[in-house]
């Protein structure tokens, strides 16, 4: 919550009402980078995103014109436990509670491994879930550096979950032979759109029906490094913010949740990456009033 001498965090979207817990849209930080394989620092991202994307410079209206002033419940940050196994269990239990209560949950990571327990918890909605992953890297390693829960293994772990109907990865530009083999193994449920083919507007995804539950995970390194100096694994030739903002505004799917991960404030310049992460999550939140009713109320 904002104080009298500080700007409202998250562009003024956060509710100050004592009845806020009855709201639909919630924000939760997952400040963990235990599974980062290279540069640590993503654990500081939830705090920095809230601070940088604040109401002294930005407002609560999304890119597509939805006013979210005071519409978001900020649940704070869920601190990591002593090791990844305990952290993963903690994150899965907390997020499962949110999905079971029909909340539209938005998360600030953290490295990309935090997405694993969140998607695991989506079994609470009792319908097959489709996952969209925006990422420079496919994250399809069966294990990386002898760790099956490295952030480089996120997509592989997601595809092992029986309640995940499909995974679509957009923006890939680092597909190596090991990950290509994994992609072939999961070919019936995996679609991959490489960045070199994504020129101009992002294509529609006809395999997603308008009432299909969709979870979106946004690794900030999907964008060209010119837009995101604060990521640990920058890869030239990425997407533009305009492409993804338009995609979020126009895609007809039923968004049940979203995360923004891999922001590394220690590498950021003028908070450009943190602000972009906040803006993308805000755009996702703006879709909630356009979603079809949740499965439990139909």
PDB file of C-alpha atoms in Angstrom:
ATOM      1  CA  UNK A   1       0.000   0.000   0.000  1.00  0.00           C
ATOM      2  CA  UNK A   2       1.141   3.510  -0.680  1.00  0.00           C
ATOM      3  CA  UNK A   3       1.987   5.922   2.125  1.00  0.00           C
ATOM      4  CA  UNK A   4       1.407   9.676   2.145  1.00  0.00           C
ATOM      5  CA  UNK A   5       4.974  10.384   1.049  1.00  0.00           C
ATOM      6  CA  UNK A   6       5.344   7.686  -1.604  1.00  0.00           C
ATOM      7  CA  UNK A   7       3.749   7.316  -5.037  1.00  0.00           C
ATOM      8  CA  UNK A   8       1.060   4.657  -5.416  1.00  0.00           C
ATOM      9  CA  UNK A   9       2.730   1.417  -6.538  1.00  0.00           C
ATOM     10  CA  UNK A  10       1.803  -0.408  -9.689  1.00  0.00           C
ATOM     11  CA  UNK A  11       0.483   2.711 -11.440  1.00  0.00           C
ATOM     12  CA  UNK A  12      -2.354   3.217  -8.966  1.00  0.00           C
ATOM     13  CA  UNK A  13      -4.079  -0.079  -9.763  1.00  0.00           C
ATOM     14  CA  UNK A  14      -3.790  -1.347  -6.173  1.00  0.00           C
ATOM     15  CA  UNK A  15      -6.889  -1.129  -4.006  1.00  0.00           C
ATOM     16  CA  UNK A  16      -6.744   0.778  -0.716  1.00  0.00           C
ATOM     17  CA  UNK A  17     -10.163  -0.517   0.362  1.00  0.00           C
ATOM     18  CA  UNK A  18     -10.539  -2.657   3.510  1.00  0.00           C
ATOM     19  CA  UNK A  19     -12.891  -4.829   1.424  1.00  0.00           C
ATOM     20  CA  UNK A  20     -10.205  -5.455  -1.175  1.00  0.00           C
ATOM     21  CA  UNK A  21      -9.954  -9.159  -0.471  1.00  0.00           C
ATOM     22  CA  UNK A  22     -13.339  -9.664  -2.129  1.00  0.00           C
ATOM     23  CA  UNK A  23     -11.924  -8.533  -5.491  1.00  0.00           C
ATOM     24  CA  UNK A  24     -11.205 -10.715  -8.495  1.00  0.00           C
ATOM     25  CA  UNK A  25      -7.788  -9.532  -9.714  1.00  0.00           C
ATOM     26  CA  UNK A  26      -4.845 -10.182  -7.423  1.00  0.00           C
ATOM     27  CA  UNK A  27      -1.114  -9.571  -7.605  1.00  0.00           C
ATOM     28  CA  UNK A  28       1.459 -11.729  -5.832  1.00  0.00           C
ATOM     29  CA  UNK A  29       5.248 -11.487  -5.879  1.00  0.00           C
ATOM     30  CA  UNK A  30       7.337 -14.653  -6.073  1.00  0.00           C
ATOM     31  CA  UNK A  31      10.803 -13.288  -5.224  1.00  0.00           C
ATOM     32  CA  UNK A  32      12.867 -16.397  -5.809  1.00  0.00           C
ATOM     33  CA  UNK A  33      15.928 -16.913  -8.015  1.00  0.00           C
ATOM     34  CA  UNK A  34      17.176 -20.143  -6.452  1.00  0.00           C
ATOM     35  CA  UNK A  35      16.937 -21.881  -9.836  1.00  0.00           C
ATOM     36  CA  UNK A  36      18.783 -19.297 -11.916  1.00  0.00           C
ATOM     37  CA  UNK A  37      21.670 -20.891 -13.774  1.00  0.00           C
ATOM     38  CA  UNK A  38      23.725 -17.787 -14.493  1.00  0.00           C
ATOM     39  CA  UNK A  39      23.227 -14.319 -13.018  1.00  0.00           C
ATOM     40  CA  UNK A  40      21.250 -14.071  -9.784  1.00  0.00           C
ATOM     41  CA  UNK A  41      19.149 -11.006  -9.052  1.00  0.00           C
ATOM     42  CA  UNK A  42      15.618 -11.812 -10.240  1.00  0.00           C
ATOM     43  CA  UNK A  43      14.516 -12.226  -6.615  1.00  0.00           C
ATOM     44  CA  UNK A  44      14.564  -8.431  -6.323  1.00  0.00           C
ATOM     45  CA  UNK A  45      12.198  -7.946  -9.242  1.00  0.00           C
ATOM     46  CA  UNK A  46       8.757  -7.920  -7.538  1.00  0.00           C
ATOM     47  CA  UNK A  47       9.748  -5.063  -5.274  1.00  0.00           C
ATOM     48  CA  UNK A  48      11.424  -3.153  -8.065  1.00  0.00           C
ATOM     49  CA  UNK A  49       8.536  -3.574 -10.513  1.00  0.00           C
ATOM     50  CA  UNK A  50       6.072  -2.157  -7.978  1.00  0.00           C
ATOM     51  CA  UNK A  51       8.377   0.771  -7.219  1.00  0.00           C
ATOM     52  CA  UNK A  52       9.292   1.606 -10.808  1.00  0.00           C
ATOM     53  CA  UNK A  53       5.820   1.208 -12.294  1.00  0.00           C
ATOM     54  CA  UNK A  54       4.202   3.739  -9.969  1.00  0.00           C
ATOM     55  CA  UNK A  55       1.580   6.437 -10.170  1.00  0.00           C
ATOM     56  CA  UNK A  56       4.029   9.342 -10.132  1.00  0.00           C
ATOM     57  CA  UNK A  57       4.788   8.581 -13.785  1.00  0.00           C
ATOM     58  CA  UNK A  58       2.156   6.075 -14.971  1.00  0.00           C
ATOM     59  CA  UNK A  59      -1.588   5.670 -14.553  1.00  0.00           C
ATOM     60  CA  UNK A  60      -3.973   2.795 -14.108  1.00  0.00           C
ATOM     61  CA  UNK A  61      -5.380   2.793 -17.643  1.00  0.00           C
ATOM     62  CA  UNK A  62      -4.162  -0.087 -19.787  1.00  0.00           C
ATOM     63  CA  UNK A  63      -2.829   0.274 -23.314  1.00  0.00           C
ATOM     64  CA  UNK A  64      -6.241  -0.828 -24.599  1.00  0.00           C
ATOM     65  CA  UNK A  65      -8.148   1.694 -22.480  1.00  0.00           C
ATOM     66  CA  UNK A  66      -9.320  -0.271 -19.415  1.00  0.00           C
ATOM     67  CA  UNK A  67      -9.210   1.751 -16.162  1.00  0.00           C
ATOM     68  CA  UNK A  68      -7.915  -0.444 -13.324  1.00  0.00           C
ATOM     69  CA  UNK A  69      -7.761   2.266 -10.648  1.00  0.00           C
ATOM     70  CA  UNK A  70      -8.060   0.536  -7.278  1.00  0.00           C
ATOM     71  CA  UNK A  71      -9.156  -2.746  -8.885  1.00  0.00           C
ATOM     72  CA  UNK A  72      -6.207  -4.966  -7.929  1.00  0.00           C
ATOM     73  CA  UNK A  73      -5.556  -6.724  -4.630  1.00  0.00           C
ATOM     74  CA  UNK A  74      -1.857  -6.726  -3.786  1.00  0.00           C
ATOM     75  CA  UNK A  75      -1.110  -9.835  -1.739  1.00  0.00           C
ATOM     76  CA  UNK A  76       2.504  -8.830  -1.226  1.00  0.00           C
ATOM     77  CA  UNK A  77       5.425 -11.198  -1.752  1.00  0.00           C
ATOM     78  CA  UNK A  78       5.660 -14.872  -0.867  1.00  0.00           C
ATOM     79  CA  UNK A  79       9.216 -15.324   0.356  1.00  0.00           C
ATOM     80  CA  UNK A  80      11.144 -18.405  -0.745  1.00  0.00           C
ATOM     81  CA  UNK A  81      11.828 -21.154   1.776  1.00  0.00           C
ATOM     82  CA  UNK A  82      15.174 -22.672   2.643  1.00  0.00           C
ATOM     83  CA  UNK A  83      15.425 -24.773  -0.536  1.00  0.00           C
ATOM     84  CA  UNK A  84      13.646 -25.160  -3.849  1.00  0.00           C
ATOM     85  CA  UNK A  85      11.579 -28.208  -2.869  1.00  0.00           C
ATOM     86  CA  UNK A  86       9.997 -26.357   0.054  1.00  0.00           C
ATOM     87  CA  UNK A  87       9.622 -23.186  -1.989  1.00  0.00           C
ATOM     88  CA  UNK A  88       7.884 -25.018  -4.808  1.00  0.00           C
ATOM     89  CA  UNK A  89       5.453 -26.658  -2.400  1.00  0.00           C
ATOM     90  CA  UNK A  90       4.736 -23.322  -0.718  1.00  0.00           C
ATOM     91  CA  UNK A  91       4.128 -21.548  -4.025  1.00  0.00           C
ATOM     92  CA  UNK A  92       1.886 -24.338  -5.333  1.00  0.00           C
ATOM     93  CA  UNK A  93      -0.262 -24.405  -2.205  1.00  0.00           C
ATOM     94  CA  UNK A  94      -0.735 -20.638  -2.098  1.00  0.00           C
ATOM     95  CA  UNK A  95      -1.531 -20.273  -5.775  1.00  0.00           C
ATOM     96  CA  UNK A  96      -3.858 -23.269  -5.771  1.00  0.00           C
ATOM     97  CA  UNK A  97      -5.957 -21.459  -3.146  1.00  0.00           C
ATOM     98  CA  UNK A  98      -6.198 -18.451  -5.457  1.00  0.00           C
ATOM     99  CA  UNK A  99      -7.250 -20.435  -8.513  1.00  0.00           C
ATOM    100  CA  UNK A 100      -9.711 -22.537  -6.501  1.00  0.00           C
ATOM    101  CA  UNK A 101     -11.489 -19.350  -5.426  1.00  0.00           C
ATOM    102  CA  UNK A 102     -11.828 -18.139  -9.047  1.00  0.00           C
ATOM    103  CA  UNK A 103      -9.298 -15.347  -8.615  1.00  0.00           C
ATOM    104  CA  UNK A 104      -7.502 -14.011 -11.664  1.00  0.00           C
ATOM    105  CA  UNK A 105      -3.955 -14.271 -10.344  1.00  0.00           C
ATOM    106  CA  UNK A 106      -1.003 -12.271 -11.665  1.00  0.00           C
ATOM    107  CA  UNK A 107       2.529 -12.956 -10.492  1.00  0.00           C
ATOM    108  CA  UNK A 108       5.810 -11.058 -10.442  1.00  0.00           C
ATOM    109  CA  UNK A 109       8.860 -13.339 -10.536  1.00  0.00           C
ATOM    110  CA  UNK A 110      11.490 -14.386  -9.773  1.00  0.00           C
ATOM    111  CA  UNK A 111      13.291 -16.606 -12.242  1.00  0.00           C
ATOM    112  CA  UNK A 112      11.259 -18.701 -14.661  1.00  0.00           C
ATOM    113  CA  UNK A 113      11.209 -21.740 -12.393  1.00  0.00           C
ATOM    114  CA  UNK A 114       8.522 -20.037 -10.273  1.00  0.00           C
ATOM    115  CA  UNK A 115       6.109 -20.724 -13.124  1.00  0.00           C
ATOM    116  CA  UNK A 116       6.353 -24.477 -12.505  1.00  0.00           C
ATOM    117  CA  UNK A 117       4.412 -24.553  -9.185  1.00  0.00           C
ATOM    118  CA  UNK A 118       1.967 -21.925 -10.458  1.00  0.00           C
ATOM    119  CA  UNK A 119       1.010 -24.030 -13.484  1.00  0.00           C
ATOM    120  CA  UNK A 120       0.973 -27.099 -11.258  1.00  0.00           C
ATOM    121  CA  UNK A 121      -1.641 -25.332  -9.110  1.00  0.00           C
ATOM    122  CA  UNK A 122      -3.882 -24.717 -12.113  1.00  0.00           C
ATOM    123  CA  UNK A 123      -5.264 -28.216 -11.643  1.00  0.00           C
ATOM    124  CA  UNK A 124      -7.560 -26.468  -9.144  1.00  0.00           C
ATOM    125  CA  UNK A 125      -9.790 -25.100 -11.890  1.00  0.00           C
ATOM    126  CA  UNK A 126     -10.788 -28.652 -12.903  1.00  0.00           C
ATOM    127  CA  UNK A 127     -10.463 -28.038 -16.648  1.00  0.00           C
ATOM    128  CA  UNK A 128      -7.568 -28.647 -19.021  1.00  0.00           C
ATOM    129  CA  UNK A 129      -5.394 -25.523 -19.211  1.00  0.00           C
ATOM    130  CA  UNK A 130      -3.516 -24.082 -22.172  1.00  0.00           C
ATOM    131  CA  UNK A 131      -0.236 -22.318 -21.455  1.00  0.00           C
ATOM    132  CA  UNK A 132       1.273 -19.538 -23.560  1.00  0.00           C
ATOM    133  CA  UNK A 133       4.973 -18.910 -23.023  1.00  0.00           C
ATOM    134  CA  UNK A 134       6.687 -15.826 -24.424  1.00  0.00           C
ATOM    135  CA  UNK A 135      10.416 -16.539 -24.295  1.00  0.00           C
ATOM    136  CA  UNK A 136      13.681 -16.258 -26.181  1.00  0.00           C
ATOM    137  CA  UNK A 137      14.509 -19.725 -24.846  1.00  0.00           C
ATOM    138  CA  UNK A 138      12.269 -22.793 -25.147  1.00  0.00           C
ATOM    139  CA  UNK A 139      13.227 -23.973 -21.612  1.00  0.00           C
ATOM    140  CA  UNK A 140      12.832 -27.561 -22.779  1.00  0.00           C
ATOM    141  CA  UNK A 141      15.894 -29.121 -21.172  1.00  0.00           C
ATOM    142  CA  UNK A 142      15.011 -32.387 -19.399  1.00  0.00           C
ATOM    143  CA  UNK A 143      17.551 -31.186 -16.823  1.00  0.00           C
ATOM    144  CA  UNK A 144      20.143 -28.458 -16.832  1.00  0.00           C
ATOM    145  CA  UNK A 145      23.398 -28.689 -14.903  1.00  0.00           C
ATOM    146  CA  UNK A 146      21.949 -31.826 -13.243  1.00  0.00           C
ATOM    147  CA  UNK A 147      18.929 -29.885 -11.990  1.00  0.00           C
ATOM    148  CA  UNK A 148      15.502 -30.886 -13.403  1.00  0.00           C
ATOM    149  CA  UNK A 149      13.954 -27.769 -11.871  1.00  0.00           C
ATOM    150  CA  UNK A 150      16.368 -25.244 -13.342  1.00  0.00           C
ATOM    151  CA  UNK A 151      14.687 -22.257 -14.947  1.00  0.00           C
ATOM    152  CA  UNK A 152      15.945 -23.762 -18.216  1.00  0.00           C
ATOM    153  CA  UNK A 153      13.595 -26.746 -17.690  1.00  0.00           C
ATOM    154  CA  UNK A 154      10.333 -24.900 -17.094  1.00  0.00           C
ATOM    155  CA  UNK A 155       8.555 -25.859 -20.326  1.00  0.00           C
ATOM    156  CA  UNK A 156       9.635 -29.488 -20.029  1.00  0.00           C
ATOM    157  CA  UNK A 157       8.175 -29.733 -16.531  1.00  0.00           C
ATOM    158  CA  UNK A 158       4.937 -28.026 -17.666  1.00  0.00           C
ATOM    159  CA  UNK A 159       4.490 -30.507 -20.510  1.00  0.00           C
ATOM    160  CA  UNK A 160       4.707 -33.381 -18.017  1.00  0.00           C
ATOM    161  CA  UNK A 161       1.594 -32.101 -16.214  1.00  0.00           C
ATOM    162  CA  UNK A 162      -1.549 -34.016 -17.262  1.00  0.00           C
ATOM    163  CA  UNK A 163      -3.893 -31.036 -16.818  1.00  0.00           C
ATOM    164  CA  UNK A 164      -1.946 -28.970 -19.376  1.00  0.00           C
ATOM    165  CA  UNK A 165      -3.721 -29.412 -22.706  1.00  0.00           C
ATOM    166  CA  UNK A 166      -1.143 -27.526 -24.748  1.00  0.00           C
ATOM    167  CA  UNK A 167       1.900 -25.307 -24.516  1.00  0.00           C
ATOM    168  CA  UNK A 168       2.571 -22.640 -27.126  1.00  0.00           C
ATOM    169  CA  UNK A 169       5.953 -20.894 -27.036  1.00  0.00           C
ATOM    170  CA  UNK A 170       6.368 -17.640 -28.939  1.00  0.00           C
ATOM    171  CA  UNK A 171       9.582 -15.743 -29.668  1.00  0.00           C
ATOM    172  CA  UNK A 172      12.098 -18.592 -29.477  1.00  0.00           C
ATOM    173  CA  UNK A 173      15.539 -18.004 -30.974  1.00  0.00           C
ATOM    174  CA  UNK A 174      17.832 -20.453 -29.111  1.00  0.00           C
ATOM    175  CA  UNK A 175      16.529 -23.902 -30.058  1.00  0.00           C
ATOM    176  CA  UNK A 176      19.464 -26.310 -29.765  1.00  0.00           C
ATOM    177  CA  UNK A 177      19.562 -30.064 -30.550  1.00  0.00           C
ATOM    178  CA  UNK A 178      18.817 -31.210 -26.975  1.00  0.00           C
ATOM    179  CA  UNK A 179      15.729 -29.045 -26.755  1.00  0.00           C
ATOM    180  CA  UNK A 180      14.671 -29.908 -30.302  1.00  0.00           C
ATOM    181  CA  UNK A 181      14.567 -33.570 -29.281  1.00  0.00           C
ATOM    182  CA  UNK A 182      12.357 -32.672 -26.331  1.00  0.00           C
ATOM    183  CA  UNK A 183      10.087 -30.668 -28.639  1.00  0.00           C
ATOM    184  CA  UNK A 184       9.689 -33.698 -30.890  1.00  0.00           C
ATOM    185  CA  UNK A 185       8.805 -35.839 -27.873  1.00  0.00           C
ATOM    186  CA  UNK A 186       5.959 -33.489 -26.930  1.00  0.00           C
ATOM    187  CA  UNK A 187       4.955 -32.584 -30.480  1.00  0.00           C
ATOM    188  CA  UNK A 188       1.261 -33.435 -30.012  1.00  0.00           C
ATOM    189  CA  UNK A 189       0.841 -30.814 -27.276  1.00  0.00           C
ATOM    190  CA  UNK A 190       3.593 -28.325 -28.116  1.00  0.00           C
ATOM    191  CA  UNK A 191       3.576 -25.504 -30.651  1.00  0.00           C
ATOM    192  CA  UNK A 192       6.596 -23.294 -31.128  1.00  0.00           C
ATOM    193  CA  UNK A 193       6.726 -20.020 -33.066  1.00  0.00           C
ATOM    194  CA  UNK A 194      10.278 -18.818 -33.585  1.00  0.00           C
ATOM    195  CA  UNK A 195      11.052 -15.099 -33.505  1.00  0.00           C
ATOM    196  CA  UNK A 196      12.419 -15.107 -37.066  1.00  0.00           C
ATOM    197  CA  UNK A 197       8.915 -15.896 -38.324  1.00  0.00           C
ATOM    198  CA  UNK A 198       7.120 -13.327 -36.152  1.00  0.00           C
ATOM    199  CA  UNK A 199       7.410 -10.171 -38.200  1.00  0.00           C
ATOM    200  CA  UNK A 200       4.607  -7.671 -37.705  1.00  0.00           C
ATOM    201  CA  UNK A 201       1.410  -8.623 -35.865  1.00  0.00           C
ATOM    202  CA  UNK A 202       1.580 -11.869 -33.939  1.00  0.00           C
ATOM    203  CA  UNK A 203      -0.599 -14.534 -35.546  1.00  0.00           C
ATOM    204  CA  UNK A 204      -3.895 -15.773 -34.107  1.00  0.00           C
ATOM    205  CA  UNK A 205      -3.801 -19.116 -32.319  1.00  0.00           C
ATOM    206  CA  UNK A 206      -6.692 -21.114 -33.792  1.00  0.00           C
ATOM    207  CA  UNK A 207      -6.156 -24.076 -31.478  1.00  0.00           C
ATOM    208  CA  UNK A 208      -7.414 -21.924 -28.569  1.00  0.00           C
ATOM    209  CA  UNK A 209     -11.172 -21.562 -28.284  1.00  0.00           C
ATOM    210  CA  UNK A 210     -12.634 -18.414 -26.714  1.00  0.00           C
ATOM    211  CA  UNK A 211     -13.635 -20.255 -23.538  1.00  0.00           C
ATOM    212  CA  UNK A 212     -10.421 -22.256 -23.126  1.00  0.00           C
ATOM    213  CA  UNK A 213      -8.612 -21.398 -19.866  1.00  0.00           C
ATOM    214  CA  UNK A 214      -5.240 -19.893 -20.740  1.00  0.00           C
ATOM    215  CA  UNK A 215      -2.292 -19.084 -18.498  1.00  0.00           C
ATOM    216  CA  UNK A 216       0.357 -16.755 -19.897  1.00  0.00           C
ATOM    217  CA  UNK A 217       3.965 -16.762 -18.742  1.00  0.00           C
ATOM    218  CA  UNK A 218       6.093 -13.863 -19.974  1.00  0.00           C
ATOM    219  CA  UNK A 219       9.865 -14.185 -19.769  1.00  0.00           C
ATOM    220  CA  UNK A 220      11.079 -10.629 -20.359  1.00  0.00           C
ATOM    221  CA  UNK A 221      13.974 -11.847 -22.487  1.00  0.00           C
ATOM    222  CA  UNK A 222      11.452 -12.577 -25.263  1.00  0.00           C
ATOM    223  CA  UNK A 223      11.882  -8.907 -26.164  1.00  0.00           C
ATOM    224  CA  UNK A 224      14.824  -7.595 -28.099  1.00  0.00           C
ATOM    225  CA  UNK A 225      17.592  -6.514 -25.683  1.00  0.00           C
ATOM    226  CA  UNK A 226      17.154  -2.927 -26.866  1.00  0.00           C
ATOM    227  CA  UNK A 227      13.914  -2.905 -24.841  1.00  0.00           C
ATOM    228  CA  UNK A 228      15.038  -5.033 -21.880  1.00  0.00           C
ATOM    229  CA  UNK A 229      18.545  -4.326 -20.612  1.00  0.00           C
ATOM    230  CA  UNK A 230      17.686  -5.930 -17.280  1.00  0.00           C
ATOM    231  CA  UNK A 231      17.589  -9.634 -18.127  1.00  0.00           C
ATOM    232  CA  UNK A 232      20.210 -12.273 -17.378  1.00  0.00           C
ATOM    233  CA  UNK A 233      20.151 -13.954 -20.798  1.00  0.00           C
ATOM    234  CA  UNK A 234      19.635 -11.317 -23.519  1.00  0.00           C
ATOM    235  CA  UNK A 235      19.280 -12.631 -27.072  1.00  0.00           C
ATOM    236  CA  UNK A 236      19.307 -10.242 -30.062  1.00  0.00           C
ATOM    237  CA  UNK A 237      16.481 -10.373 -32.572  1.00  0.00           C
ATOM    238  CA  UNK A 238      13.527 -10.472 -30.188  1.00  0.00           C
ATOM    239  CA  UNK A 239       9.938  -9.264 -30.228  1.00  0.00           C
ATOM    240  CA  UNK A 240       8.810  -5.689 -29.679  1.00  0.00           C
ATOM    241  CA  UNK A 241       6.570  -4.529 -26.811  1.00  0.00           C
ATOM    242  CA  UNK A 242       4.046  -3.310 -29.382  1.00  0.00           C
ATOM    243  CA  UNK A 243       3.616  -6.807 -30.786  1.00  0.00           C
ATOM    244  CA  UNK A 244       2.874  -8.326 -27.396  1.00  0.00           C
ATOM    245  CA  UNK A 245       0.651  -5.494 -26.138  1.00  0.00           C
ATOM    246  CA  UNK A 246      -1.501  -5.820 -29.250  1.00  0.00           C
ATOM    247  CA  UNK A 247      -1.605  -9.587 -28.886  1.00  0.00           C
ATOM    248  CA  UNK A 248      -2.824  -9.291 -25.292  1.00  0.00           C
ATOM    249  CA  UNK A 249      -5.452  -6.760 -26.286  1.00  0.00           C
ATOM    250  CA  UNK A 250      -6.843  -8.703 -29.245  1.00  0.00           C
ATOM    251  CA  UNK A 251      -6.525 -12.417 -28.495  1.00  0.00           C
ATOM    252  CA  UNK A 252      -9.951 -13.913 -27.714  1.00  0.00           C
ATOM    253  CA  UNK A 253      -8.908 -16.480 -25.109  1.00  0.00           C
ATOM    254  CA  UNK A 254     -10.038 -16.743 -21.474  1.00  0.00           C
ATOM    255  CA  UNK A 255      -7.065 -15.554 -19.399  1.00  0.00           C
ATOM    256  CA  UNK A 256      -7.005 -17.165 -15.943  1.00  0.00           C
ATOM    257  CA  UNK A 257      -3.608 -15.832 -14.875  1.00  0.00           C
ATOM    258  CA  UNK A 258      -0.238 -14.501 -15.939  1.00  0.00           C
ATOM    259  CA  UNK A 259       3.294 -14.027 -14.717  1.00  0.00           C
ATOM    260  CA  UNK A 260       6.229 -11.811 -15.678  1.00  0.00           C
ATOM    261  CA  UNK A 261       9.591 -13.365 -14.871  1.00  0.00           C
ATOM    262  CA  UNK A 262      13.368 -12.979 -15.300  1.00  0.00           C
ATOM    263  CA  UNK A 263      13.578  -9.231 -14.643  1.00  0.00           C
ATOM    264  CA  UNK A 264      17.011  -8.633 -13.106  1.00  0.00           C
ATOM    265  CA  UNK A 265      17.118  -5.179 -11.473  1.00  0.00           C
ATOM    266  CA  UNK A 266      20.889  -5.363 -10.954  1.00  0.00           C
ATOM    267  CA  UNK A 267      21.311  -5.240 -14.744  1.00  0.00           C
ATOM    268  CA  UNK A 268      18.489  -2.837 -15.570  1.00  0.00           C
ATOM    269  CA  UNK A 269      18.943   0.660 -16.991  1.00  0.00           C
ATOM    270  CA  UNK A 270      16.578   3.418 -15.818  1.00  0.00           C
ATOM    271  CA  UNK A 271      14.175   0.640 -14.691  1.00  0.00           C
ATOM    272  CA  UNK A 272      13.201   0.085 -18.341  1.00  0.00           C
ATOM    273  CA  UNK A 273      12.744  -3.673 -17.922  1.00  0.00           C
ATOM    274  CA  UNK A 274      10.853  -3.382 -14.640  1.00  0.00           C
ATOM    275  CA  UNK A 275       8.454  -0.815 -16.095  1.00  0.00           C
ATOM    276  CA  UNK A 276       7.841  -2.925 -19.186  1.00  0.00           C
ATOM    277  CA  UNK A 277       7.084  -5.951 -17.000  1.00  0.00           C
ATOM    278  CA  UNK A 278       4.576  -3.906 -15.016  1.00  0.00           C
ATOM    279  CA  UNK A 279       2.944  -2.575 -18.167  1.00  0.00           C
ATOM    280  CA  UNK A 280       2.577  -6.055 -19.647  1.00  0.00           C
ATOM    281  CA  UNK A 281       1.001  -7.437 -16.478  1.00  0.00           C
ATOM    282  CA  UNK A 282      -1.318  -4.438 -16.323  1.00  0.00           C
ATOM    283  CA  UNK A 283      -2.390  -5.125 -19.913  1.00  0.00           C
ATOM    284  CA  UNK A 284      -3.177  -8.715 -18.946  1.00  0.00           C
ATOM    285  CA  UNK A 285      -5.229  -7.515 -15.986  1.00  0.00           C
ATOM    286  CA  UNK A 286      -7.232  -5.343 -18.346  1.00  0.00           C
ATOM    287  CA  UNK A 287      -8.531  -8.472 -20.062  1.00  0.00           C
ATOM    288  CA  UNK A 288     -10.270  -9.795 -16.970  1.00  0.00           C
ATOM    289  CA  UNK A 289     -13.562  -7.948 -17.488  1.00  0.00           C
ATOM    290  CA  UNK A 290     -13.676  -9.374 -21.035  1.00  0.00           C
ATOM    291  CA  UNK A 291     -13.194 -12.966 -19.912  1.00  0.00           C
ATOM    292  CA  UNK A 292     -16.034 -15.454 -20.078  1.00  0.00           C
ATOM    293  CA  UNK A 293     -17.334 -16.595 -16.665  1.00  0.00           C
ATOM    294  CA  UNK A 294     -15.091 -19.081 -14.852  1.00  0.00           C
ATOM    295  CA  UNK A 295     -15.836 -22.776 -15.188  1.00  0.00           C
ATOM    296  CA  UNK A 296     -17.290 -23.049 -11.690  1.00  0.00           C
ATOM    297  CA  UNK A 297     -20.008 -20.463 -12.421  1.00  0.00           C
ATOM    298  CA  UNK A 298     -21.158 -21.738 -15.820  1.00  0.00           C
TER     299      UNK A 298
END
